Short mmCIF file of C-alpha atoms in Angstrom, two decimals:
data_model
loop_
_atom_site.label_atom_id
_atom_site.label_comp_id
_atom_site.label_asym_id
_atom_site.label_seq_id
_atom_site.Cartn_x
_atom_site.Cartn_y
_atom_site.Cartn_z
CA MET A 1 -52.81 354.79 -77.13
CA GLN A 2 -53.84 358.15 -75.33
CA ARG A 3 -57.31 359.69 -76.31
CA ILE A 4 -57.84 363.21 -77.18
CA SER A 5 -61.45 364.22 -76.94
CA PRO A 6 -63.57 367.52 -77.13
CA ILE A 7 -65.57 368.03 -73.97
CA THR A 8 -68.96 368.64 -75.50
CA ARG A 9 -71.57 366.22 -76.49
CA LEU A 10 -70.89 366.46 -80.13
CA SER A 11 -71.92 364.71 -83.29
CA LYS A 12 -69.26 362.48 -85.00
CA LEU A 13 -68.67 365.31 -87.58
CA GLN A 14 -68.06 367.86 -84.85
CA ARG A 15 -65.82 365.43 -83.09
CA PHE A 16 -63.75 365.27 -86.32
CA CYS A 17 -63.73 368.97 -86.52
CA THR A 18 -62.13 369.58 -83.24
CA HIS A 19 -58.92 368.05 -84.65
CA HIS A 20 -58.92 370.71 -87.34
CA ARG A 21 -58.52 373.68 -85.11
CA ASN A 22 -59.40 376.37 -87.79
CA MET A 23 -62.76 374.65 -88.12
CA SER A 24 -63.74 374.30 -84.45
CA SER A 25 -64.77 376.69 -81.78
CA PHE A 26 -64.53 373.89 -79.22
CA PRO A 27 -61.41 373.34 -76.92
CA THR A 28 -59.24 370.31 -76.93
CA SER A 29 -59.41 368.02 -73.81
CA ILE A 30 -56.52 365.74 -72.80
CA CYS A 31 -57.55 362.43 -71.04
CA PRO A 32 -54.44 361.25 -69.34
CA SER A 33 -53.72 357.52 -68.97
CA GLN A 34 -53.93 355.80 -65.70
CA ALA A 35 -49.90 355.80 -65.83
CA GLU A 36 -49.89 359.53 -66.18
CA ILE A 37 -52.35 360.04 -63.44
CA LYS A 38 -50.52 357.80 -61.16
CA SER A 39 -47.14 359.53 -61.90
CA ARG A 40 -48.90 362.93 -61.71
CA GLN A 41 -47.16 364.03 -65.00
CA LEU A 42 -48.26 364.05 -68.66
CA SER A 43 -46.45 362.16 -71.31
CA PRO A 44 -44.35 364.01 -73.75
CA GLN A 45 -46.92 363.39 -76.31
CA ASN A 46 -49.78 364.90 -74.13
CA LEU A 47 -47.62 367.60 -72.92
CA GLU A 48 -46.97 368.51 -76.61
CA ILE A 49 -50.72 368.64 -77.18
CA ALA A 50 -51.33 370.86 -74.17
CA ILE A 51 -48.66 373.37 -75.38
CA ARG A 52 -49.97 373.35 -78.88
CA SER A 53 -53.47 373.87 -77.68
CA LEU A 54 -52.52 376.84 -75.65
CA TYR A 55 -50.41 378.16 -78.49
CA HIS A 56 -53.11 378.08 -81.10
CA ASP A 57 -56.24 378.31 -78.84
CA GLY A 58 -55.33 380.03 -75.71
CA LEU A 59 -57.02 377.18 -73.77
CA VAL A 60 -56.58 373.44 -73.03
CA VAL A 61 -58.72 371.17 -70.82
CA VAL A 62 -56.99 368.08 -68.70
CA GLU A 63 -59.52 365.65 -67.34
CA ASN A 64 -59.66 363.22 -64.47
CA VAL A 65 -56.57 364.86 -62.45
CA VAL A 66 -58.53 366.50 -59.56
CA PRO A 67 -59.91 364.06 -56.77
CA HIS A 68 -63.68 364.41 -56.32
CA GLU A 69 -63.60 364.05 -52.51
CA ALA A 70 -61.46 367.15 -52.26
CA LEU A 71 -63.68 368.98 -54.66
CA ASP A 72 -66.86 368.13 -52.76
CA ARG A 73 -65.32 369.28 -49.37
CA LEU A 74 -64.34 372.44 -50.81
CA ASN A 75 -67.52 373.11 -52.66
CA HIS A 76 -69.72 372.54 -49.58
CA LYS A 77 -67.73 375.45 -47.78
CA MET A 78 -67.56 377.80 -50.65
CA THR A 79 -71.30 377.42 -51.59
CA GLU A 80 -72.12 378.56 -47.95
CA ASP A 81 -69.61 381.16 -48.54
CA ALA A 82 -71.13 382.32 -51.71
CA TRP A 83 -74.60 383.02 -50.24
CA VAL A 84 -72.81 385.18 -47.62
CA LEU A 85 -71.27 387.20 -50.33
CA ARG A 86 -74.46 387.18 -52.48
CA ASN A 87 -76.24 388.66 -49.43
CA ARG A 88 -74.05 391.71 -49.29
CA LYS A 89 -75.82 392.94 -52.53
CA GLU A 90 -74.23 396.09 -53.80
CA LYS A 91 -71.19 395.57 -51.33
CA SER A 92 -70.53 392.06 -52.83
CA PRO A 93 -67.43 391.55 -54.99
CA TYR A 94 -69.32 390.97 -58.22
CA ASN A 95 -67.88 390.86 -61.74
CA TYR A 96 -69.92 392.92 -64.24
CA ASN A 97 -73.29 391.79 -62.62
CA PRO A 98 -74.47 390.52 -59.18
CA GLY A 99 -75.02 386.95 -60.52
CA ASN A 100 -71.41 386.48 -61.14
CA ILE A 101 -69.13 386.76 -57.75
CA GLN A 102 -65.38 387.01 -57.16
CA GLN A 103 -64.85 384.48 -54.34
CA ASP A 104 -61.77 383.44 -52.74
CA PRO A 105 -61.22 379.78 -51.22
CA PRO A 106 -60.66 379.74 -47.40
CA PRO A 107 -56.80 379.82 -47.16
CA VAL A 108 -56.36 377.21 -44.34
CA ARG A 109 -55.50 373.49 -44.14
CA GLU A 110 -58.79 372.16 -43.79
CA TYR A 111 -59.82 373.09 -47.22
CA PHE A 112 -56.40 373.38 -48.92
CA ASP A 113 -55.81 370.11 -50.93
CA PRO A 114 -52.58 370.18 -52.90
CA ASP A 115 -54.11 368.32 -55.83
CA ILE A 116 -56.38 371.26 -56.27
CA PHE A 117 -54.28 374.28 -55.63
CA LEU A 118 -50.73 372.70 -56.33
CA ASN A 119 -51.83 370.37 -59.00
CA PRO A 120 -48.40 368.93 -60.54
CA ILE A 121 -49.97 368.55 -63.97
CA ALA A 122 -51.06 372.12 -64.13
CA THR A 123 -47.64 373.15 -62.89
CA GLN A 124 -45.88 370.83 -65.61
CA ILE A 125 -47.77 372.65 -68.30
CA THR A 126 -47.44 376.19 -67.13
CA SER A 127 -43.52 375.78 -66.35
CA THR A 128 -43.05 374.17 -69.80
CA ALA A 129 -45.01 377.12 -71.52
CA LEU A 130 -43.87 379.97 -69.40
CA GLY A 131 -40.29 378.83 -68.15
CA PRO A 132 -39.20 377.13 -65.03
CA ARG A 133 -40.84 378.09 -61.66
CA PRO A 134 -43.67 380.40 -62.80
CA LYS A 135 -45.02 382.63 -60.07
CA TRP A 136 -48.15 381.90 -58.41
CA THR A 137 -49.67 385.21 -57.10
CA PHE A 138 -53.37 384.96 -57.51
CA CYS A 139 -55.96 382.55 -55.98
CA SER A 140 -59.62 383.31 -56.22
CA GLY A 141 -62.68 382.00 -57.93
CA ASN A 142 -65.62 382.98 -59.95
CA THR A 143 -69.02 381.87 -58.80
CA ALA A 144 -72.25 381.76 -61.01
CA MET A 145 -75.15 382.18 -58.59
CA PRO A 146 -78.55 380.63 -59.02
CA PRO A 147 -81.18 383.23 -60.27
CA THR A 148 -83.62 385.13 -57.98
CA ALA A 149 -86.50 387.42 -58.74
CA ASP A 150 -84.24 390.25 -58.11
CA THR A 151 -81.24 388.84 -60.14
CA PRO A 152 -82.26 386.94 -63.24
CA PRO A 153 -79.52 385.09 -65.11
CA THR A 154 -77.34 387.58 -66.59
CA SER A 155 -74.25 387.14 -68.76
CA GLN A 156 -71.03 389.22 -68.56
CA PRO A 157 -69.89 391.24 -71.61
CA VAL A 158 -67.12 389.47 -73.60
CA HIS A 159 -63.83 390.58 -72.07
CA SER A 160 -60.32 390.11 -71.68
CA ASP A 161 -58.85 390.04 -68.16
CA ALA A 162 -55.56 391.50 -69.51
CA ASP A 163 -57.22 395.13 -69.54
CA PHE A 164 -53.81 396.89 -69.38
CA ALA A 165 -50.93 397.27 -71.74
CA HIS A 166 -49.26 393.84 -71.96
CA PRO A 167 -46.90 391.78 -73.83
CA THR A 168 -47.90 390.17 -77.14
CA HIS A 169 -46.25 386.89 -76.07
CA PRO A 170 -47.67 384.58 -73.50
CA PHE A 171 -46.92 385.68 -69.90
CA ALA A 172 -49.69 384.31 -67.62
CA TYR A 173 -52.13 381.26 -67.66
CA VAL A 174 -55.10 380.90 -65.57
CA VAL A 175 -55.62 377.59 -63.83
CA ASN A 176 -59.32 377.05 -63.59
CA VAL A 177 -60.70 374.02 -61.40
CA PRO A 178 -64.54 373.78 -61.45
CA LEU A 179 -65.66 372.26 -58.13
CA ILE A 180 -68.68 370.67 -60.03
CA THR A 181 -69.38 369.68 -63.61
CA MET A 182 -69.75 372.98 -65.64
CA THR A 183 -72.52 373.18 -68.32
CA PRO A 184 -74.13 375.63 -70.31
CA GLU A 185 -77.00 375.45 -68.01
CA ASN A 186 -75.04 376.12 -64.86
CA GLY A 187 -72.85 378.88 -66.52
CA SER A 188 -70.07 377.23 -68.12
CA THR A 189 -67.78 380.05 -69.29
CA GLU A 190 -68.10 381.19 -72.88
CA VAL A 191 -64.79 381.12 -74.58
CA TRP A 192 -63.51 382.75 -77.90
CA LEU A 193 -60.74 380.39 -78.94
CA GLY A 194 -57.62 381.96 -80.69
CA THR A 195 -58.47 385.41 -79.61
CA HIS A 196 -55.46 385.71 -77.06
CA THR A 197 -53.16 386.91 -79.84
CA ASP A 198 -55.55 390.00 -80.49
CA SER A 199 -56.63 391.11 -77.00
CA GLY A 200 -54.78 394.41 -76.51
CA LEU A 201 -56.27 397.79 -75.49
CA HIS A 202 -57.16 398.56 -79.16
CA VAL A 203 -60.02 396.16 -79.11
CA GLN A 204 -61.17 396.94 -75.56
CA GLU A 205 -63.51 399.48 -73.88
CA GLY A 206 -63.42 400.61 -70.29
CA MET A 207 -60.53 401.77 -67.95
CA HIS A 208 -58.52 399.22 -65.80
CA GLY A 209 -59.98 399.07 -62.34
CA GLU A 210 -63.67 399.51 -63.37
CA ARG A 211 -66.22 396.83 -63.05
CA ALA A 212 -66.63 396.58 -66.66
CA SER A 213 -63.17 397.16 -67.98
CA GLY A 214 -61.64 394.76 -70.58
CA ARG A 215 -64.84 394.68 -72.64
CA ILE A 216 -64.21 393.73 -76.15
CA GLN A 217 -65.74 396.27 -78.90
CA LEU A 218 -68.93 395.06 -80.32
CA ASP A 219 -67.85 395.50 -83.85
CA VAL A 220 -64.60 393.48 -83.27
CA LEU A 221 -66.88 390.72 -81.68
CA GLU A 222 -69.00 390.45 -84.75
CA LYS A 223 -65.99 390.20 -87.13
CA GLN A 224 -64.49 387.49 -84.87
CA ARG A 225 -67.82 385.47 -84.73
CA ALA A 226 -67.81 385.21 -88.54
CA ILE A 227 -64.26 383.76 -88.40
CA ARG A 228 -64.47 381.60 -85.31
CA PRO A 229 -67.57 381.83 -82.96
CA PRO A 230 -67.58 381.21 -79.35
CA CYS A 231 -68.59 378.15 -77.49
CA GLN A 232 -69.68 377.08 -74.01
CA PRO A 233 -68.08 373.68 -73.27
CA VAL A 234 -69.14 371.17 -70.86
CA VAL A 235 -66.19 370.72 -68.26
CA PRO A 236 -66.46 367.68 -66.17
CA LYS A 237 -65.79 367.53 -62.56
CA GLY A 238 -62.24 366.52 -61.80
CA ALA A 239 -60.86 368.34 -64.87
CA LEU A 240 -58.80 371.55 -64.91
CA VAL A 241 -58.74 374.32 -67.50
CA LEU A 242 -55.58 376.27 -68.53
CA ARG A 243 -56.44 379.69 -70.13
CA ASP A 244 -54.23 382.41 -71.63
CA LEU A 245 -55.02 385.51 -69.33
CA ARG A 246 -55.55 387.47 -72.61
CA LEU A 247 -58.34 385.11 -74.18
CA TRP A 248 -61.69 386.59 -74.63
CA HIS A 249 -64.23 385.07 -72.55
CA ALA A 250 -67.64 385.79 -70.73
CA GLY A 251 -69.42 384.33 -67.57
CA ILE A 252 -72.86 383.16 -68.63
CA GLY A 253 -75.77 383.34 -66.18
CA ASN A 254 -76.55 380.32 -64.13
CA GLN A 255 -80.07 378.84 -64.97
CA THR A 256 -80.02 376.07 -62.24
CA ASP A 257 -80.68 376.14 -58.60
CA GLU A 258 -77.04 375.02 -57.74
CA VAL A 259 -74.22 377.37 -56.97
CA ARG A 260 -71.52 376.91 -59.54
CA VAL A 261 -67.92 377.75 -58.33
CA MET A 262 -64.94 377.78 -60.47
CA LEU A 263 -61.54 378.34 -58.95
CA ALA A 264 -59.07 380.69 -60.66
CA MET A 265 -55.44 380.75 -59.99
CA ILE A 266 -52.71 382.65 -61.98
CA HIS A 267 -49.28 381.40 -62.92
CA PHE A 268 -47.18 384.22 -64.26
CA ALA A 269 -43.89 383.69 -66.18
CA PRO A 270 -40.89 383.95 -63.86
CA TRP A 271 -39.65 387.06 -65.65
CA TYR A 272 -43.03 388.73 -65.37
CA ARG A 273 -42.78 391.26 -62.67
CA ASN A 274 -46.20 391.44 -61.16
CA PRO A 275 -45.86 392.49 -57.31
CA MET A 276 -48.96 390.69 -56.09
CA ARG A 277 -48.85 388.42 -53.20
CA LEU A 278 -50.97 385.78 -51.81
CA GLU A 279 -52.16 385.57 -48.11
CA PHE A 280 -52.48 382.16 -46.40
CA ALA A 281 -52.57 380.72 -42.92
CA GLU A 282 -49.18 379.77 -41.40
CA GLU A 283 -50.42 376.13 -41.25
CA LEU A 284 -49.94 376.06 -44.96
CA LYS A 285 -46.34 376.98 -45.05
CA PRO A 286 -44.96 373.38 -45.08
CA LEU A 287 -47.20 372.42 -47.99
CA VAL A 288 -46.53 375.47 -50.20
CA GLU A 289 -42.72 375.51 -49.46
CA GLN A 290 -42.28 372.02 -50.42
CA GLU A 291 -43.70 372.77 -53.94
CA THR A 292 -40.54 373.63 -55.86
CA GLY A 293 -42.19 373.84 -59.27
CA LEU A 294 -43.57 377.28 -58.33
CA GLU A 295 -42.22 380.47 -56.81
CA THR A 296 -45.15 381.47 -54.33
CA PRO A 297 -44.88 384.86 -52.75
CA VAL A 298 -47.05 384.66 -49.54
CA ASP A 299 -47.84 386.84 -46.49
CA TRP A 300 -48.37 384.32 -43.87
CA VAL A 301 -50.93 385.13 -41.05
CA THR A 302 -52.62 383.23 -38.30
CA GLU A 303 -55.50 380.91 -39.09
CA SER A 304 -57.94 383.37 -37.40
CA GLU A 305 -56.64 386.35 -39.30
CA ALA A 306 -56.84 384.34 -42.52
CA MET A 307 -60.40 383.26 -41.98
CA SER A 308 -61.53 386.76 -40.90
CA ARG A 309 -60.24 388.28 -44.20
CA TYR A 310 -60.66 386.02 -47.02
CA LEU A 311 -63.99 386.92 -47.82
CA ASN A 312 -63.26 390.73 -47.76
CA ARG A 313 -61.30 390.79 -51.18
CA GLY A 314 -62.18 393.03 -54.19
CA PHE A 315 -63.80 392.25 -57.17
CA GLY A 316 -61.93 390.80 -60.13
CA ASN A 317 -61.20 393.95 -62.21
CA SER A 318 -59.77 395.60 -59.04
CA TYR A 319 -56.79 393.41 -59.13
CA ASP A 320 -53.86 394.69 -61.01
CA PHE A 321 -52.17 392.09 -63.19
CA SER A 322 -49.70 394.40 -64.83
CA GLN A 323 -46.08 394.23 -64.32
CA ARG A 324 -43.72 396.69 -62.95
CA LEU A 325 -41.29 398.28 -65.60
#
């Protein structure tokens, strides 16, 4: 029998409440069976749970589907890169505050593991929810840096990444892959489950393109807190998180001495007309093009060009996730 479990250290009463969505602030976590992991596909029952969780909560977690060795290799490199970006100070691509950095993974074969970037279970879920062959046009990450004397742990304002006029129905899911276990101590993302259905510009502050755009108005936050308060879940290493782009959330300050990297890839609905393109090294072309479950617009460059440019991207809110009319 397949197990569904919350991803937090909860009491028995809290565990019971996670199955009553209106009572719980904690997300559902799917624990695939060994047969599902081997086949790299969720069963119809677990797929239904994933779709239901995305519909009601705007978020679901799937555990034990990303190999730890691949995560460790990428984490070593991205941790080194994180300090390079942090040392740029005001020129760093930070999001809201200097302790939270927008950081791309190196787009070359040495660090590109298909189980991370082209995970078939993630694609199975997004293609079921959004339609066949979603478009993957964004590949980056959010890094919570350890505190220093100059940059104490500081949280982001609660915000939505959909800081533009957007459809009221699902059009994009973020695939988050933490490279280490995420906890409240190292900056696990605060999530406000169920808010993806009320994330329009009418509840936001700040203009698109500003570092602080998409902020949820404080009076709106307090009303929502009384209905269903936020949570900071523990997300185990090897899991992936699927989040509706519209969901309210906030990066929380890292209180540990370990860099915490969380990859962020966006799958857009096949009908959604976002013009963004990825930039990858040419050596990845065979891997990416054999993935028939996704449409992946890519500008192919040499390995040296890819490595010289990937740390020179913008901060999160400088990206335009809107669609052409």
